[in-house]
Each structure stands twice: as C-alpha cells, then as structure tokens.
Short mmCIF file of C-alpha atoms in Angstrom, two decimals:
data_model
loop_
_atom_site.label_atom_id
_atom_site.label_comp_id
_atom_site.label_asym_id
_atom_site.label_seq_id
_atom_site.Cartn_x
_atom_site.Cartn_y
_atom_site.Cartn_z
CA MET K 124 26.76 76.33 -30.01
CA ARG K 125 30.10 77.84 -31.06
CA ILE K 126 31.82 76.29 -34.07
CA LYS K 127 35.55 76.35 -34.75
CA ILE K 128 37.24 74.92 -37.84
CA CYS K 129 40.96 74.44 -37.39
CA GLY K 130 43.77 73.90 -39.88
CA MET K 131 42.60 76.51 -42.39
CA SER K 132 44.88 77.90 -45.08
CA GLU K 133 42.90 78.74 -48.24
CA GLN K 134 40.96 81.94 -48.78
CA ARG K 135 38.19 80.22 -50.76
CA LEU K 136 37.47 77.77 -47.96
CA ILE K 137 37.69 80.50 -45.33
CA ASP K 138 35.10 82.42 -47.35
CA GLU K 139 32.85 79.36 -47.33
CA ALA K 140 33.27 78.80 -43.59
CA ALA K 141 32.38 82.42 -42.85
CA ALA K 142 29.32 82.18 -45.08
CA LEU K 143 28.20 79.15 -43.04
CA GLY K 144 28.32 81.18 -39.84
CA VAL K 145 31.43 79.57 -38.34
CA GLU K 146 32.67 81.71 -35.44
CA PHE K 147 36.33 80.66 -35.03
CA CYS K 148 38.96 80.03 -37.69
CA GLY K 149 42.06 78.12 -36.57
CA PHE K 150 45.58 78.31 -38.01
CA VAL K 151 48.29 75.78 -37.15
CA PHE K 152 51.82 77.03 -36.50
CA TYR K 153 53.57 73.67 -36.21
CA GLU K 154 56.06 72.70 -38.92
CA PRO K 155 55.58 68.89 -38.86
CA SER K 156 51.87 69.32 -39.54
CA PRO K 157 50.41 69.15 -43.06
CA ARG K 158 48.29 72.10 -41.88
CA ASN K 159 51.25 74.30 -40.98
CA VAL K 160 51.02 77.91 -42.17
CA SER K 161 53.23 80.96 -41.98
CA PRO K 162 52.32 84.14 -40.10
CA ARG K 163 52.68 86.06 -43.36
CA LEU K 164 50.10 83.88 -45.08
CA VAL K 165 47.65 84.18 -42.19
CA ALA K 166 48.07 87.95 -42.15
CA SER K 167 47.03 88.03 -45.81
CA LEU K 168 43.81 86.05 -45.27
CA ASP K 169 40.46 87.75 -44.77
CA THR K 170 38.47 85.85 -42.13
CA HIS K 171 35.36 88.01 -42.52
CA GLY K 172 34.93 88.61 -38.79
CA MET K 173 35.61 85.03 -37.68
CA LYS K 174 37.85 84.98 -34.61
CA ARG K 175 41.42 84.15 -35.60
CA VAL K 176 42.99 81.41 -33.46
CA GLY K 177 46.63 80.35 -33.64
CA VAL K 178 47.63 76.85 -32.55
CA PHE K 179 51.04 76.79 -30.85
CA VAL K 180 53.02 73.71 -29.84
CA ARG K 181 56.78 74.24 -29.52
CA GLN K 182 57.31 77.99 -29.78
CA SER K 183 58.73 80.07 -26.97
CA ALA K 184 56.54 82.70 -25.35
CA GLU K 185 58.45 85.40 -27.24
CA GLU K 186 57.98 83.67 -30.60
CA THR K 187 54.32 83.08 -29.86
CA GLU K 188 53.87 86.77 -29.12
CA ARG K 189 55.62 87.70 -32.37
CA ILE K 190 53.54 85.33 -34.50
CA ALA K 191 50.31 86.41 -32.82
CA SER K 192 51.07 90.03 -33.63
CA GLU K 193 52.25 89.40 -37.19
CA ALA K 194 49.31 87.13 -38.05
CA GLY K 195 46.71 89.36 -36.39
CA LEU K 196 45.41 86.67 -34.04
CA ASP K 197 42.53 87.06 -31.61
CA PHE K 198 43.41 83.96 -29.57
CA VAL K 199 46.43 81.77 -28.84
CA GLN K 200 45.61 78.09 -28.44
CA LEU K 201 48.25 76.42 -26.27
CA HIS K 202 48.54 72.90 -27.60
CA GLY K 203 51.96 71.97 -26.24
CA GLY K 204 51.42 71.67 -22.51
CA GLN K 205 52.72 75.19 -21.90
CA SER K 206 52.95 76.27 -18.29
CA ALA K 207 50.67 78.70 -16.49
CA ALA K 208 53.60 81.16 -16.45
CA PHE K 209 53.82 80.90 -20.25
CA ALA K 210 50.08 81.51 -20.60
CA GLY K 211 50.37 84.43 -18.19
CA ARG K 212 52.32 86.35 -20.83
CA PHE K 213 48.99 86.83 -22.65
CA PRO K 214 45.68 88.33 -21.55
CA ALA K 215 43.73 85.42 -20.06
CA GLU K 216 40.72 86.12 -22.22
CA ARG K 217 42.85 85.50 -25.33
CA VAL K 218 44.14 82.08 -24.25
CA ILE K 219 42.56 78.75 -25.17
CA ARG K 220 44.02 76.06 -22.91
CA VAL K 221 44.19 72.60 -24.48
CA LEU K 222 43.96 69.53 -22.25
CA TRP K 223 44.07 65.85 -23.22
CA PRO K 224 41.76 63.74 -21.06
CA GLY K 225 43.50 60.53 -22.16
CA LYS K 226 46.68 61.60 -20.39
CA TYR K 227 45.03 61.70 -16.97
CA SER K 228 44.68 58.80 -14.59
CA SER K 229 41.23 59.93 -13.52
CA VAL K 230 38.54 62.49 -14.18
CA GLN K 231 39.42 64.03 -10.83
CA ALA K 232 43.01 64.63 -11.96
CA LEU K 233 41.74 66.32 -15.12
CA GLN K 234 39.42 68.48 -13.05
CA GLN K 235 42.38 69.59 -10.95
CA ASP K 236 44.18 70.93 -14.03
CA ILE K 237 41.01 72.60 -15.30
CA ASP K 238 40.88 74.46 -12.01
CA ALA K 239 44.62 75.14 -11.91
CA PHE K 240 44.64 76.94 -15.27
CA ALA K 241 41.48 78.94 -14.65
CA ASP K 242 43.28 82.22 -14.00
CA THR K 243 45.41 82.05 -17.16
CA CYS K 244 42.86 81.20 -19.84
CA GLY K 245 39.50 82.34 -21.12
CA MET K 246 38.46 79.06 -22.72
CA TYR K 247 39.40 75.40 -22.72
CA LEU K 248 39.64 72.81 -25.47
CA LEU K 249 39.60 69.08 -24.74
CA ASP K 250 41.25 67.01 -27.45
CA ALA K 251 42.19 63.41 -28.15
CA GLY K 252 45.62 64.55 -29.35
CA MET K 253 47.33 66.31 -32.25
CA GLY K 254 44.67 66.09 -34.94
CA SER K 255 44.75 62.30 -34.88
CA GLY K 256 41.08 61.94 -35.78
CA ARG K 257 40.48 59.87 -32.64
CA GLU K 258 37.36 60.38 -30.58
CA LEU K 259 37.36 61.07 -26.85
CA ASP K 260 35.32 59.12 -24.33
CA TRP K 261 32.64 61.79 -24.37
CA GLN K 262 30.56 60.29 -21.58
CA SER K 263 33.49 60.59 -19.16
CA LEU K 264 33.48 64.38 -19.66
CA ALA K 265 29.87 64.87 -18.65
CA ASP K 266 30.53 65.58 -14.98
CA LEU K 267 33.45 67.97 -15.40
CA SER K 268 33.00 71.54 -14.19
CA PHE K 269 34.47 74.40 -16.24
CA PRO K 270 34.93 77.97 -14.99
CA HIS K 271 35.08 79.15 -18.62
CA PRO K 272 33.51 78.02 -21.91
CA TRP K 273 35.00 74.89 -23.43
CA PHE K 274 35.34 73.31 -26.85
CA LEU K 275 35.14 69.61 -27.58
CA SER K 276 37.61 68.38 -30.19
CA GLY K 277 38.97 65.07 -31.42
CA GLY K 278 37.64 63.20 -34.44
CA LEU K 279 34.51 65.29 -34.86
CA GLY K 280 32.68 65.25 -38.17
CA PRO K 281 29.17 65.33 -39.59
CA ASP K 282 28.62 61.69 -38.70
CA ASN K 283 29.24 61.86 -34.94
CA VAL K 284 28.13 65.32 -33.81
CA ALA K 285 24.83 63.95 -32.50
CA ARG K 286 26.51 61.21 -30.46
CA ALA K 287 29.02 63.65 -28.99
CA LEU K 288 26.39 66.16 -27.93
CA SER K 289 24.17 63.48 -26.44
CA ALA K 290 27.04 62.41 -24.16
CA CYS K 291 28.41 65.76 -22.94
CA SER K 292 27.59 69.45 -23.12
CA PRO K 293 30.42 71.57 -24.54
CA ASP K 294 29.99 75.25 -25.34
CA GLY K 295 31.54 74.72 -28.75
CA LEU K 296 32.81 72.11 -31.20
CA ASP K 297 36.22 72.18 -32.86
CA PHE K 298 36.51 70.44 -36.24
CA ASN K 299 39.69 69.58 -38.10
CA SER K 300 40.80 66.41 -39.89
CA LYS K 301 37.34 64.90 -40.37
CA LEU K 302 36.42 67.84 -42.60
CA GLU K 303 39.26 67.25 -45.05
CA SER K 304 39.38 65.79 -48.54
CA SER K 305 43.09 65.12 -48.00
CA PRO K 306 45.51 65.95 -45.15
CA GLY K 307 45.61 69.71 -44.76
CA ARG K 308 42.89 70.40 -47.34
CA LYS K 309 39.40 71.22 -46.06
CA SER K 310 36.31 70.18 -47.99
CA GLY K 311 33.60 72.78 -48.47
CA GLU K 312 31.00 70.01 -48.68
CA LEU K 313 32.08 68.44 -45.39
CA MET K 314 32.19 71.82 -43.67
CA GLU K 315 28.63 72.49 -44.80
CA LYS K 316 27.43 69.08 -43.58
CA ALA K 317 29.17 69.49 -40.21
CA VAL K 318 27.66 72.92 -39.60
CA ALA K 319 24.23 71.64 -40.62
CA ALA K 320 24.58 68.73 -38.18
CA VAL K 321 25.49 71.11 -35.34
CA ARG K 322 22.57 73.41 -36.13
CA ALA K 323 20.17 70.47 -36.26
CA CYS K 324 21.29 69.24 -32.85
CA ALA K 325 21.17 72.72 -31.35
CA SER K 326 17.60 73.14 -32.56
CA GLY K 327 16.56 69.70 -31.38
CA ALA K 328 15.67 68.60 -34.90
CA SER K 329 14.71 64.98 -35.36
CA ASP K 330 17.25 64.55 -38.18
CA CYS K 331 20.18 65.56 -35.96
CA GLY K 332 23.27 63.73 -37.15
CA ARG K 333 21.80 62.41 -40.41
CA GLY K 334 23.23 62.91 -43.85
CA ALA K 335 26.84 62.47 -42.80
CA ALA K 336 29.46 61.94 -45.42
CA ASP K 337 32.51 59.73 -45.03
CA SER K 338 35.58 61.67 -43.98
CA ARG K 339 39.25 60.87 -43.86
CA LYS K 340 41.37 60.97 -40.74
CA GLY K 341 44.36 63.23 -40.62
CA ASP K 342 47.67 62.12 -39.20
CA ARG K 343 48.70 65.19 -37.26
CA LEU K 344 47.61 68.48 -35.78
#
C-alpha cells in the first residue's frame, strides 16, 4: 500500500515521514491554503528519496512547468480540474489526476472521466475536496475500474483507515489535514499512528485501525 502525506513544509517532519517509510511527499502550491509553500523552499528540502509531488490548482501550464522544474518535482498533481490538453504538456507518467466523486451525478459519469483522462495521467487521486477533512462515500468507489494506480484521499487519519480499506481497494492512501496539530502543521505522532494503521491493515493484523488519536480537520487544501 503506497502512502502519501500532503501539505509538507518542515524538514524535521519530512525526515520523520521518510523514516516511517512514506513513499510520496506532497507540497501545496496554492496561495489561499495554510499549507502553501514556495518553489524555493521546496527546492531546499531533502525528501530522502520520497517522491516529490506538487499540488497545482490555478497555475497556467507554463507556470506549473516552471515551478515543477524549480522545486525538483517528480509528479504534478492536477487539483484544479485542468484539461487533458493541460495535462498533455507533461509526461503522462508524471501526472496525478485528481477527481472529486461528489461532483458527479453517478458512478458511471465518474467512470467516464476516469477513462477519458487515462492517456494523460499515470495515477489518479479521488478526493472529497480541497483538504476539507471530509470523508468520501468509500463504498460507492468499490466498483470503479482504474487503468492506472489510484490514491484515496479525503479526511483520512489513523482512526478511519480500517473502515476505508474495508470498503474499497485503492493502491495508495493520501493523508493531509487529519495528520495536523494545527492547520498547515503536521504532527509526527499522528503521522506515525497513520502509517502504523496502514501497515496493520495491509498485513491483515487483528488490531487494524486501533490506537487512533483525535485529529483536527483542516479548512483548505
């Protein structure tokens, strides 16, 4: 099970995430967000081999390309409903396409967009929307078919990993606001508990999902 922690900005916490075996480290390039970072800051951070993912919302394709180069990103995560033509400016294997199931009138309509973007992305991420801390209807995702690996996001924390994975079968989990001690500030303790919960579920351990700590919801991406 792949693990991604988004909204990172501090070297100490990045060090801790890497030590826990987290595979993807996400950086938010969106000014209204309390998790917003600059390309210069991201370029200065050592992610210890974790894949570097940039979250983009309003930037043009040209600005996205510039930031991706300056920050040394491995992936661009398109969180703003960017078109297939926009995504086509990047190698497909470097694009994470974000979709919001709650915006679709039916599972069939969501499946149509999953299929439509297949040629311009290498992975998908299904989210409840802009780091709101809300959970998706996980059961409704169970019958979707993905041509590429996909991440489940939206209100995930140590306390609900087991429920999420019992309802659907993502290739990875994307954590953000539920692992924070305050908006924009990750908690090393919550990161450790979340990773432990994922590992327990992946191994089929009987204590999968136990030992969760309370976490605070963020208000934005």
